Amino acid sequence: GMKIFNGGGVFMNEEITRAVVNMHHMIANIDSKIEVIAKRFGVTLSQYFILEALYKNGELAVNELQEAILDSNAAISLVIKNLEKHKLISRRLDDEDRRKNLLSLTDFGKDVVERAYPLVLEMYEEELQVYSQKEIESLNKLISKYKID
């Protein structure tokens, strides 16, 4: 591709920019479809990601939860508070470390994920049906080469 000059004295490849923009658009589109599903169960996108992470990982401390959903968002405590208020998750103090709160799904929270998650998976399959199984494997390989720090 053509090299473009970006003023900071660095030459950037247009293809790289296109790849990043395309990934952004893809994730934004998929997130908006997850949000539509989540809304049907009375939860926001952020709330859904937390419920799904707790479903997959079991009980987690807040910092572990942030790692699981890759969210450095300071507003996570508000999202947690709202999930608690709606009886979707519960918190308890860690027996080993009394300063640490452990979060887990309530039966109600578990029920919401068990009904929403299959719809999310179905949507993923629908959205990504443009790719063959081989291409999905390549996509995974390519994306996992990028290490998140």
PDB file of N, CA, C and O in Angstrom, residues 67-140:
ATOM      1  N   GLU A  67      -9.810  -7.752  34.494  1.00  0.00           N
ATOM      2  CA  GLU A  67      -8.896  -8.450  33.589  1.00  0.00           C
ATOM      3  C   GLU A  67      -9.678  -9.349  32.638  1.00  0.00           C
ATOM      4  O   GLU A  67      -9.387  -9.404  31.453  1.00  0.00           O
ATOM      5  N   ALA A  68     -10.676 -10.038  33.176  1.00  0.00           N
ATOM      6  CA  ALA A  68     -11.470 -10.978  32.377  1.00  0.00           C
ATOM      7  C   ALA A  68     -12.236 -10.271  31.259  1.00  0.00           C
ATOM      8  O   ALA A  68     -12.359 -10.803  30.157  1.00  0.00           O
ATOM      9  N   ILE A  69     -12.734  -9.073  31.534  1.00  0.00           N
ATOM     10  CA  ILE A  69     -13.488  -8.359  30.501  1.00  0.00           C
ATOM     11  C   ILE A  69     -12.655  -7.266  29.834  1.00  0.00           C
ATOM     12  O   ILE A  69     -13.168  -6.492  29.033  1.00  0.00           O
ATOM     13  N   LEU A  70     -11.349  -7.217  30.174  1.00  0.00           N
ATOM     14  CA  LEU A  70     -10.435  -6.218  29.606  1.00  0.00           C
ATOM     15  C   LEU A  70     -11.012  -4.818  29.706  1.00  0.00           C
ATOM     16  O   LEU A  70     -11.098  -4.084  28.725  1.00  0.00           O
ATOM     17  N   ASP A  71     -11.438  -4.463  30.922  1.00  0.00           N
ATOM     18  CA  ASP A  71     -12.041  -3.156  31.121  1.00  0.00           C
ATOM     19  C   ASP A  71     -11.300  -2.406  32.210  1.00  0.00           C
ATOM     20  O   ASP A  71     -11.263  -2.848  33.354  1.00  0.00           O
ATOM     21  N   SER A  72     -10.694  -1.294  31.857  1.00  0.00           N
ATOM     22  CA  SER A  72     -10.005  -0.479  32.861  1.00  0.00           C
ATOM     23  C   SER A  72     -10.944   0.635  33.314  1.00  0.00           C
ATOM     24  O   SER A  72     -10.564   1.556  34.015  1.00  0.00           O
ATOM     25  N   ASN A  73     -12.181   0.551  32.881  1.00  0.00           N
ATOM     26  CA  ASN A  73     -13.193   1.563  33.142  1.00  0.00           C
ATOM     27  C   ASN A  73     -13.423   1.763  34.641  1.00  0.00           C
ATOM     28  O   ASN A  73     -13.738   0.821  35.359  1.00  0.00           O
ATOM     29  N   ALA A  74     -13.262   2.991  35.085  1.00  0.00           N
ATOM     30  CA  ALA A  74     -13.479   3.317  36.494  1.00  0.00           C
ATOM     31  C   ALA A  74     -14.947   3.147  36.874  1.00  0.00           C
ATOM     32  O   ALA A  74     -15.280   2.966  38.030  1.00  0.00           O
ATOM     33  N   ALA A  75     -15.832   3.205  35.892  1.00  0.00           N
ATOM     34  CA  ALA A  75     -17.271   3.105  36.132  1.00  0.00           C
ATOM     35  C   ALA A  75     -17.714   1.670  36.439  1.00  0.00           C
ATOM     36  O   ALA A  75     -18.888   1.428  36.703  1.00  0.00           O
ATOM     37  N   ILE A  76     -16.770   0.728  36.424  1.00  0.00           N
ATOM     38  CA  ILE A  76     -17.139  -0.672  36.654  1.00  0.00           C
ATOM     39  C   ILE A  76     -17.816  -0.863  38.011  1.00  0.00           C
ATOM     40  O   ILE A  76     -18.735  -1.673  38.137  1.00  0.00           O
ATOM     41  N   SER A  77     -17.396  -0.071  39.012  1.00  0.00           N
ATOM     42  CA  SER A  77     -18.004  -0.215  40.342  1.00  0.00           C
ATOM     43  C   SER A  77     -19.479   0.183  40.328  1.00  0.00           C
ATOM     44  O   SER A  77     -20.288  -0.405  41.055  1.00  0.00           O
ATOM     45  N   LEU A  78     -19.819   1.134  39.472  1.00  0.00           N
ATOM     46  CA  LEU A  78     -21.220   1.530  39.320  1.00  0.00           C
ATOM     47  C   LEU A  78     -22.018   0.415  38.640  1.00  0.00           C
ATOM     48  O   LEU A  78     -23.146   0.109  39.041  1.00  0.00           O
ATOM     49  N   VAL A  79     -21.430  -0.202  37.628  1.00  0.00           N
ATOM     50  CA  VAL A  79     -22.077  -1.311  36.918  1.00  0.00           C
ATOM     51  C   VAL A  79     -22.317  -2.466  37.896  1.00  0.00           C
ATOM     52  O   VAL A  79     -23.399  -3.064  37.924  1.00  0.00           O
ATOM     53  N   ILE A  80     -21.309  -2.749  38.719  1.00  0.00           N
ATOM     54  CA  ILE A  80     -21.418  -3.804  39.730  1.00  0.00           C
ATOM     55  C   ILE A  80     -22.534  -3.481  40.726  1.00  0.00           C
ATOM     56  O   ILE A  80     -23.355  -4.339  41.055  1.00  0.00           O
ATOM     57  N   LYS A  81     -22.564  -2.224  41.182  1.00  0.00           N
ATOM     58  CA  LYS A  81     -23.589  -1.774  42.132  1.00  0.00           C
ATOM     59  C   LYS A  81     -24.997  -2.001  41.557  1.00  0.00           C
ATOM     60  O   LYS A  81     -25.899  -2.473  42.256  1.00  0.00           O
ATOM     61  N   ASN A  82     -25.162  -1.661  40.270  1.00  0.00           N
ATOM     62  CA  ASN A  82     -26.463  -1.837  39.633  1.00  0.00           C
ATOM     63  C   ASN A  82     -26.840  -3.305  39.470  1.00  0.00           C
ATOM     64  O   ASN A  82     -28.002  -3.678  39.639  1.00  0.00           O
ATOM     65  N   LEU A  83     -25.854  -4.145  39.150  1.00  0.00           N
ATOM     66  CA  LEU A  83     -26.117  -5.585  39.045  1.00  0.00           C
ATOM     67  C   LEU A  83     -26.535  -6.154  40.399  1.00  0.00           C
ATOM     68  O   LEU A  83     -27.421  -7.007  40.476  1.00  0.00           O
ATOM     69  N   GLU A  84     -25.899  -5.653  41.464  1.00  0.00           N
ATOM     70  CA  GLU A  84     -26.254  -6.076  42.827  1.00  0.00           C
ATOM     71  C   GLU A  84     -27.669  -5.643  43.177  1.00  0.00           C
ATOM     72  O   GLU A  84     -28.448  -6.424  43.719  1.00  0.00           O
ATOM     73  N   LYS A  85     -27.950  -4.373  42.840  1.00  0.00           N
ATOM     74  CA  LYS A  85     -29.260  -3.803  43.142  1.00  0.00           C
ATOM     75  C   LYS A  85     -30.380  -4.612  42.483  1.00  0.00           C
ATOM     76  O   LYS A  85     -31.435  -4.806  43.057  1.00  0.00           O
ATOM     77  N   HIS A  86     -30.090  -5.102  41.266  1.00  0.00           N
ATOM     78  CA  HIS A  86     -31.092  -5.886  40.537  1.00  0.00           C
ATOM     79  C   HIS A  86     -30.991  -7.384  40.825  1.00  0.00           C
ATOM     80  O   HIS A  86     -31.582  -8.186  40.115  1.00  0.00           O
ATOM     81  N   LYS A  87     -30.211  -7.725  41.856  1.00  0.00           N
ATOM     82  CA  LYS A  87     -30.115  -9.111  42.339  1.00  0.00           C
ATOM     83  C   LYS A  87     -29.565 -10.091  41.290  1.00  0.00           C
ATOM     84  O   LYS A  87     -29.927 -11.260  41.276  1.00  0.00           O
ATOM     85  N   LEU A  88     -28.698  -9.585  40.405  1.00  0.00           N
ATOM     86  CA  LEU A  88     -28.091 -10.446  39.380  1.00  0.00           C
ATOM     87  C   LEU A  88     -26.752 -11.013  39.851  1.00  0.00           C
ATOM     88  O   LEU A  88     -26.339 -12.077  39.407  1.00  0.00           O
ATOM     89  N   ILE A  89     -26.096 -10.262  40.736  1.00  0.00           N
ATOM     90  CA  ILE A  89     -24.845 -10.746  41.326  1.00  0.00           C
ATOM     91  C   ILE A  89     -24.876 -10.490  42.829  1.00  0.00           C
ATOM     92  O   ILE A  89     -25.660  -9.670  43.306  1.00  0.00           O
ATOM     93  N   SER A  90     -24.014 -11.217  43.542  1.00  0.00           N
ATOM     94  CA  SER A  90     -23.869 -10.942  44.977  1.00  0.00           C
ATOM     95  C   SER A  90     -22.387 -10.820  45.284  1.00  0.00           C
ATOM     96  O   SER A  90     -21.547 -11.290  44.514  1.00  0.00           O
ATOM     97  N   ARG A  91     -22.094 -10.160  46.382  1.00  0.00           N
ATOM     98  CA  ARG A  91     -20.688  -9.993  46.777  1.00  0.00           C
ATOM     99  C   ARG A  91     -20.521 -10.495  48.198  1.00  0.00           C
ATOM    100  O   ARG A  91     -21.425 -10.418  49.010  1.00  0.00           O
ATOM    101  N   ARG A  92     -19.327 -11.033  48.462  1.00  0.00           N
ATOM    102  CA  ARG A  92     -18.990 -11.419  49.832  1.00  0.00           C
ATOM    103  C   ARG A  92     -17.526 -11.076  50.071  1.00  0.00           C
ATOM    104  O   ARG A  92     -16.755 -10.925  49.118  1.00  0.00           O
ATOM    105  N   LEU A  93     -17.173 -10.944  51.349  1.00  0.00           N
ATOM    106  CA  LEU A  93     -15.786 -10.657  51.685  1.00  0.00           C
ATOM    107  C   LEU A  93     -14.971 -11.940  51.584  1.00  0.00           C
ATOM    108  O   LEU A  93     -15.432 -13.006  51.993  1.00  0.00           O
ATOM    109  N   ASP A  94     -13.778 -11.821  51.027  1.00  0.00           N
ATOM    110  CA  ASP A  94     -12.860 -12.947  50.921  1.00  0.00           C
ATOM    111  C   ASP A  94     -12.417 -13.349  52.332  1.00  0.00           C
ATOM    112  O   ASP A  94     -12.014 -12.503  53.119  1.00  0.00           O
ATOM    113  N   ASP A  95     -12.506 -14.640  52.643  1.00  0.00           N
ATOM    114  CA  ASP A  95     -12.108 -15.126  53.966  1.00  0.00           C
ATOM    115  C   ASP A  95     -10.628 -14.875  54.248  1.00  0.00           C
ATOM    116  O   ASP A  95     -10.248 -14.570  55.370  1.00  0.00           O
ATOM    117  N   GLU A  96      -9.787 -15.032  53.215  1.00  0.00           N
ATOM    118  CA  GLU A  96      -8.340 -14.827  53.372  1.00  0.00           C
ATOM    119  C   GLU A  96      -7.981 -13.348  53.497  1.00  0.00           C
ATOM    120  O   GLU A  96      -7.098 -12.986  54.245  1.00  0.00           O
ATOM    121  N   ASP A  97      -8.655 -12.515  52.693  1.00  0.00           N
ATOM    122  CA  ASP A  97      -8.339 -11.090  52.666  1.00  0.00           C
ATOM    123  C   ASP A  97      -9.632 -10.289  52.823  1.00  0.00           C
ATOM    124  O   ASP A  97     -10.374 -10.105  51.862  1.00  0.00           O
ATOM    125  N   ARG A  98      -9.881  -9.815  54.029  1.00  0.00           N
ATOM    126  CA  ARG A  98     -11.150  -9.130  54.335  1.00  0.00           C
ATOM    127  C   ARG A  98     -11.356  -7.824  53.562  1.00  0.00           C
ATOM    128  O   ARG A  98     -12.464  -7.281  53.559  1.00  0.00           O
ATOM    129  N   ARG A  99     -10.293  -7.339  52.926  1.00  0.00           N
ATOM    130  CA  ARG A  99     -10.455  -6.100  52.136  1.00  0.00           C
ATOM    131  C   ARG A  99     -10.968  -6.407  50.733  1.00  0.00           C
ATOM    132  O   ARG A  99     -11.320  -5.504  49.981  1.00  0.00           O
ATOM    133  N   LYS A 100     -10.942  -7.694  50.393  1.00  0.00           N
ATOM    134  CA  LYS A 100     -11.280  -8.079  49.020  1.00  0.00           C
ATOM    135  C   LYS A 100     -12.732  -8.551  48.912  1.00  0.00           C
ATOM    136  O   LYS A 100     -13.164  -9.402  49.679  1.00  0.00           O
ATOM    137  N   ASN A 101     -13.456  -7.976  47.959  1.00  0.00           N
ATOM    138  CA  ASN A 101     -14.818  -8.408  47.667  1.00  0.00           C
ATOM    139  C   ASN A 101     -14.813  -9.447  46.561  1.00  0.00           C
ATOM    140  O   ASN A 101     -14.167  -9.257  45.538  1.00  0.00           O
ATOM    141  N   LEU A 102     -15.530 -10.530  46.774  1.00  0.00           N
ATOM    142  CA  LEU A 102     -15.663 -11.547  45.732  1.00  0.00           C
ATOM    143  C   LEU A 102     -17.073 -11.477  45.158  1.00  0.00           C
ATOM    144  O   LEU A 102     -18.056 -11.415  45.902  1.00  0.00           O
ATOM    145  N   LEU A 103     -17.147 -11.473  43.826  1.00  0.00           N
ATOM    146  CA  LEU A 103     -18.439 -11.356  43.151  1.00  0.00           C
ATOM    147  C   LEU A 103     -18.828 -12.687  42.530  1.00  0.00           C
ATOM    148  O   LEU A 103     -17.984 -13.404  41.999  1.00  0.00           O
ATOM    149  N   SER A 104     -20.108 -12.986  42.583  1.00  0.00           N
ATOM    150  CA  SER A 104     -20.597 -14.182  41.908  1.00  0.00           C
ATOM    151  C   SER A 104     -22.032 -13.960  41.429  1.00  0.00           C
ATOM    152  O   SER A 104     -22.714 -13.033  41.880  1.00  0.00           O
ATOM    153  N   LEU A 105     -22.471 -14.814  40.521  1.00  0.00           N
ATOM    154  CA  LEU A 105     -23.828 -14.720  40.003  1.00  0.00           C
ATOM    155  C   LEU A 105     -24.824 -15.252  41.020  1.00  0.00           C
ATOM    156  O   LEU A 105     -24.543 -16.225  41.719  1.00  0.00           O
ATOM    157  N   THR A 106     -25.974 -14.618  41.082  1.00  0.00           N
ATOM    158  CA  THR A 106     -27.094 -15.181  41.829  1.00  0.00           C
ATOM    159  C   THR A 106     -27.766 -16.186  40.888  1.00  0.00           C
ATOM    160  O   THR A 106     -27.416 -16.255  39.697  1.00  0.00           O
ATOM    161  N   ASP A 107     -28.733 -16.930  41.380  1.00  0.00           N
ATOM    162  CA  ASP A 107     -29.474 -17.855  40.508  1.00  0.00           C
ATOM    163  C   ASP A 107     -30.158 -17.088  39.380  1.00  0.00           C
ATOM    164  O   ASP A 107     -30.210 -17.551  38.243  1.00  0.00           O
ATOM    165  N   PHE A 108     -30.655 -15.906  39.708  1.00  0.00           N
ATOM    166  CA  PHE A 108     -31.299 -15.047  38.717  1.00  0.00           C
ATOM    167  C   PHE A 108     -30.289 -14.619  37.640  1.00  0.00           C
ATOM    168  O   PHE A 108     -30.580 -14.686  36.442  1.00  0.00           O
ATOM    169  N   GLY A 109     -29.098 -14.208  38.068  1.00  0.00           N
ATOM    170  CA  GLY A 109     -28.047 -13.807  37.127  1.00  0.00           C
ATOM    171  C   GLY A 109     -27.639 -14.956  36.224  1.00  0.00           C
ATOM    172  O   GLY A 109     -27.446 -14.784  35.020  1.00  0.00           O
ATOM    173  N   LYS A 110     -27.523 -16.137  36.819  1.00  0.00           N
ATOM    174  CA  LYS A 110     -27.155 -17.343  36.077  1.00  0.00           C
ATOM    175  C   LYS A 110     -28.228 -17.645  35.012  1.00  0.00           C
ATOM    176  O   LYS A 110     -27.913 -17.975  33.868  1.00  0.00           O
ATOM    177  N   ASP A 111     -29.470 -17.487  35.414  1.00  0.00           N
ATOM    178  CA  ASP A 111     -30.590 -17.735  34.508  1.00  0.00           C
ATOM    179  C   ASP A 111     -30.560 -16.779  33.315  1.00  0.00           C
ATOM    180  O   ASP A 111     -30.792 -17.189  32.178  1.00  0.00           O
ATOM    181  N   VAL A 112     -30.260 -15.507  33.575  1.00  0.00           N
ATOM    182  CA  VAL A 112     -30.184 -14.504  32.505  1.00  0.00           C
ATOM    183  C   VAL A 112     -29.099 -14.898  31.494  1.00  0.00           C
ATOM    184  O   VAL A 112     -29.333 -14.899  30.288  1.00  0.00           O
ATOM    185  N   VAL A 113     -27.896 -15.249  31.987  1.00  0.00           N
ATOM    186  CA  VAL A 113     -26.804 -15.630  31.084  1.00  0.00           C
ATOM    187  C   VAL A 113     -27.163 -16.887  30.302  1.00  0.00           C
ATOM    188  O   VAL A 113     -26.927 -16.959  29.096  1.00  0.00           O
ATOM    189  N   GLU A 114     -27.750 -17.860  30.977  1.00  0.00           N
ATOM    190  CA  GLU A 114     -28.089 -19.119  30.308  1.00  0.00           C
ATOM    191  C   GLU A 114     -29.126 -18.945  29.212  1.00  0.00           C
ATOM    192  O   GLU A 114     -29.183 -19.744  28.284  1.00  0.00           O
ATOM    193  N   ARG A 115     -29.915 -17.885  29.299  1.00  0.00           N
ATOM    194  CA  ARG A 115     -30.888 -17.605  28.240  1.00  0.00           C
ATOM    195  C   ARG A 115     -30.326 -16.678  27.164  1.00  0.00           C
ATOM    196  O   ARG A 115     -30.658 -16.812  25.991  1.00  0.00           O
ATOM    197  N   ALA A 116     -29.462 -15.742  27.573  1.00  0.00           N
ATOM    198  CA  ALA A 116     -28.913 -14.763  26.621  1.00  0.00           C
ATOM    199  C   ALA A 116     -27.744 -15.321  25.811  1.00  0.00           C
ATOM    200  O   ALA A 116     -27.647 -15.073  24.607  1.00  0.00           O
ATOM    201  N   TYR A 117     -26.856 -16.056  26.470  1.00  0.00           N
ATOM    202  CA  TYR A 117     -25.621 -16.528  25.831  1.00  0.00           C
ATOM    203  C   TYR A 117     -25.846 -17.323  24.542  1.00  0.00           C
ATOM    204  O   TYR A 117     -25.174 -17.061  23.538  1.00  0.00           O
ATOM    205  N   PRO A 118     -26.799 -18.259  24.518  1.00  0.00           N
ATOM    206  CA  PRO A 118     -27.037 -18.979  23.249  1.00  0.00           C
ATOM    207  C   PRO A 118     -27.439 -18.053  22.104  1.00  0.00           C
ATOM    208  O   PRO A 118     -27.067 -18.292  20.954  1.00  0.00           O
ATOM    209  N   LEU A 119     -28.160 -16.979  22.430  1.00  0.00           N
ATOM    210  CA  LEU A 119     -28.567 -16.015  21.403  1.00  0.00           C
ATOM    211  C   LEU A 119     -27.363 -15.230  20.902  1.00  0.00           C
ATOM    212  O   LEU A 119     -27.263 -14.908  19.720  1.00  0.00           O
ATOM    213  N   VAL A 120     -26.436 -14.923  21.805  1.00  0.00           N
ATOM    214  CA  VAL A 120     -25.204 -14.219  21.446  1.00  0.00           C
ATOM    215  C   VAL A 120     -24.364 -15.107  20.530  1.00  0.00           C
ATOM    216  O   VAL A 120     -23.890 -14.660  19.478  1.00  0.00           O
ATOM    217  N   LEU A 121     -24.220 -16.380  20.893  1.00  0.00           N
ATOM    218  CA  LEU A 121     -23.454 -17.320  20.063  1.00  0.00           C
ATOM    219  C   LEU A 121     -24.065 -17.471  18.671  1.00  0.00           C
ATOM    220  O   LEU A 121     -23.343 -17.499  17.676  1.00  0.00           O
ATOM    221  N   GLU A 122     -25.379 -17.539  18.635  1.00  0.00           N
ATOM    222  CA  GLU A 122     -26.109 -17.644  17.363  1.00  0.00           C
ATOM    223  C   GLU A 122     -25.819 -16.423  16.492  1.00  0.00           C
ATOM    224  O   GLU A 122     -25.599 -16.537  15.287  1.00  0.00           O
ATOM    225  N   MET A 123     -25.811 -15.241  17.133  1.00  0.00           N
ATOM    226  CA  MET A 123     -25.525 -14.004  16.424  1.00  0.00           C
ATOM    227  C   MET A 123     -24.090 -14.018  15.900  1.00  0.00           C
ATOM    228  O   MET A 123     -23.837 -13.622  14.771  1.00  0.00           O
ATOM    229  N   TYR A 124     -23.130 -14.492  16.721  1.00  0.00           N
ATOM    230  CA  TYR A 124     -21.736 -14.578  16.264  1.00  0.00           C
ATOM    231  C   TYR A 124     -21.650 -15.420  15.000  1.00  0.00           C
ATOM    232  O   TYR A 124     -20.989 -15.047  14.040  1.00  0.00           O
ATOM    233  N   GLU A 125     -22.312 -16.557  15.025  1.00  0.00           N
ATOM    234  CA  GLU A 125     -22.265 -17.457  13.869  1.00  0.00           C
ATOM    235  C   GLU A 125     -22.852 -16.793  12.637  1.00  0.00           C
ATOM    236  O   GLU A 125     -22.310 -16.912  11.546  1.00  0.00           O
ATOM    237  N   GLU A 126     -23.950 -16.085  12.834  1.00  0.00           N
ATOM    238  CA  GLU A 126     -24.611 -15.380  11.738  1.00  0.00           C
ATOM    239  C   GLU A 126     -23.709 -14.279  11.179  1.00  0.00           C
ATOM    240  O   GLU A 126     -23.530 -14.159   9.973  1.00  0.00           O
ATOM    241  N   GLU A 127     -23.133 -13.480  12.086  1.00  0.00           N
ATOM    242  CA  GLU A 127     -22.282 -12.370  11.677  1.00  0.00           C
ATOM    243  C   GLU A 127     -21.004 -12.840  10.985  1.00  0.00           C
ATOM    244  O   GLU A 127     -20.504 -12.177  10.092  1.00  0.00           O
ATOM    245  N   LEU A 128     -20.469 -13.963  11.425  1.00  0.00           N
ATOM    246  CA  LEU A 128     -19.184 -14.425  10.907  1.00  0.00           C
ATOM    247  C   LEU A 128     -19.305 -15.526   9.863  1.00  0.00           C
ATOM    248  O   LEU A 128     -18.308 -16.142   9.484  1.00  0.00           O
ATOM    249  N   GLN A 129     -20.517 -15.740   9.378  1.00  0.00           N
ATOM    250  CA  GLN A 129     -20.708 -16.786   8.363  1.00  0.00           C
ATOM    251  C   GLN A 129     -20.056 -16.437   7.020  1.00  0.00           C
ATOM    252  O   GLN A 129     -19.923 -17.292   6.163  1.00  0.00           O
ATOM    253  N   VAL A 130     -19.598 -15.179   6.896  1.00  0.00           N
ATOM    254  CA  VAL A 130     -18.853 -14.778   5.696  1.00  0.00           C
ATOM    255  C   VAL A 130     -17.488 -15.469   5.655  1.00  0.00           C
ATOM    256  O   VAL A 130     -16.841 -15.497   4.614  1.00  0.00           O
ATOM    257  N   TYR A 131     -17.045 -16.008   6.817  1.00  0.00           N
ATOM    258  CA  TYR A 131     -15.758 -16.692   6.890  1.00  0.00           C
ATOM    259  C   TYR A 131     -15.940 -18.202   6.910  1.00  0.00           C
ATOM    260  O   TYR A 131     -16.860 -18.708   7.544  1.00  0.00           O
ATOM    261  N   SER A 132     -15.018 -18.901   6.255  1.00  0.00           N
ATOM    262  CA  SER A 132     -14.999 -20.362   6.347  1.00  0.00           C
ATOM    263  C   SER A 132     -14.392 -20.740   7.700  1.00  0.00           C
ATOM    264  O   SER A 132     -13.803 -19.896   8.376  1.00  0.00           O
ATOM    265  N   GLN A 133     -14.500 -22.013   8.065  1.00  0.00           N
ATOM    266  CA  GLN A 133     -13.901 -22.509   9.310  1.00  0.00           C
ATOM    267  C   GLN A 133     -12.390 -22.251   9.300  1.00  0.00           C
ATOM    268  O   GLN A 133     -11.822 -21.823  10.296  1.00  0.00           O
ATOM    269  N   LYS A 134     -11.780 -22.513   8.139  1.00  0.00           N
ATOM    270  CA  LYS A 134     -10.327 -22.273   7.962  1.00  0.00           C
ATOM    271  C   LYS A 134      -9.985 -20.803   8.212  1.00  0.00           C
ATOM    272  O   LYS A 134      -8.994 -20.498   8.869  1.00  0.00           O
ATOM    273  N   GLU A 135     -10.778 -19.912   7.654  1.00  0.00           N
ATOM    274  CA  GLU A 135     -10.540 -18.474   7.811  1.00  0.00           C
ATOM    275  C   GLU A 135     -10.693 -18.034   9.271  1.00  0.00           C
ATOM    276  O   GLU A 135      -9.928 -17.199   9.744  1.00  0.00           O
ATOM    277  N   ILE A 136     -11.671 -18.621   9.964  1.00  0.00           N
ATOM    278  CA  ILE A 136     -11.864 -18.308  11.382  1.00  0.00           C
ATOM    279  C   ILE A 136     -10.624 -18.740  12.172  1.00  0.00           C
ATOM    280  O   ILE A 136     -10.141 -18.006  13.035  1.00  0.00           O
ATOM    281  N   GLU A 137     -10.094 -19.919  11.844  1.00  0.00           N
ATOM    282  CA  GLU A 137      -8.877 -20.405  12.508  1.00  0.00           C
ATOM    283  C   GLU A 137      -7.710 -19.458  12.232  1.00  0.00           C
ATOM    284  O   GLU A 137      -6.944 -19.135  13.143  1.00  0.00           O
ATOM    285  N   SER A 138      -7.569 -19.008  10.983  1.00  0.00           N
ATOM    286  CA  SER A 138      -6.514 -18.048  10.622  1.00  0.00           C
ATOM    287  C   SER A 138      -6.703 -16.734  11.365  1.00  0.00           C
ATOM    288  O   SER A 138      -5.733 -16.155  11.864  1.00  0.00           O
ATOM    289  N   LEU A 139      -7.939 -16.277  11.411  1.00  0.00           N
ATOM    290  CA  LEU A 139      -8.263 -15.029  12.103  1.00  0.00           C
ATOM    291  C   LEU A 139      -7.829 -15.118  13.570  1.00  0.00           C
ATOM    292  O   LEU A 139      -7.173 -14.215  14.082  1.00  0.00           O
ATOM    293  N   ASN A 140      -8.174 -16.221  14.225  1.00  0.00           N
ATOM    294  CA  ASN A 140      -7.777 -16.433  15.618  1.00  0.00           C
ATOM    295  C   ASN A 140      -6.272 -16.422  15.781  1.00  0.00           C
ATOM    296  O   ASN A 140      -5.738 -15.829  16.714  1.00  0.00           O
TER     297      ASN A 140
END
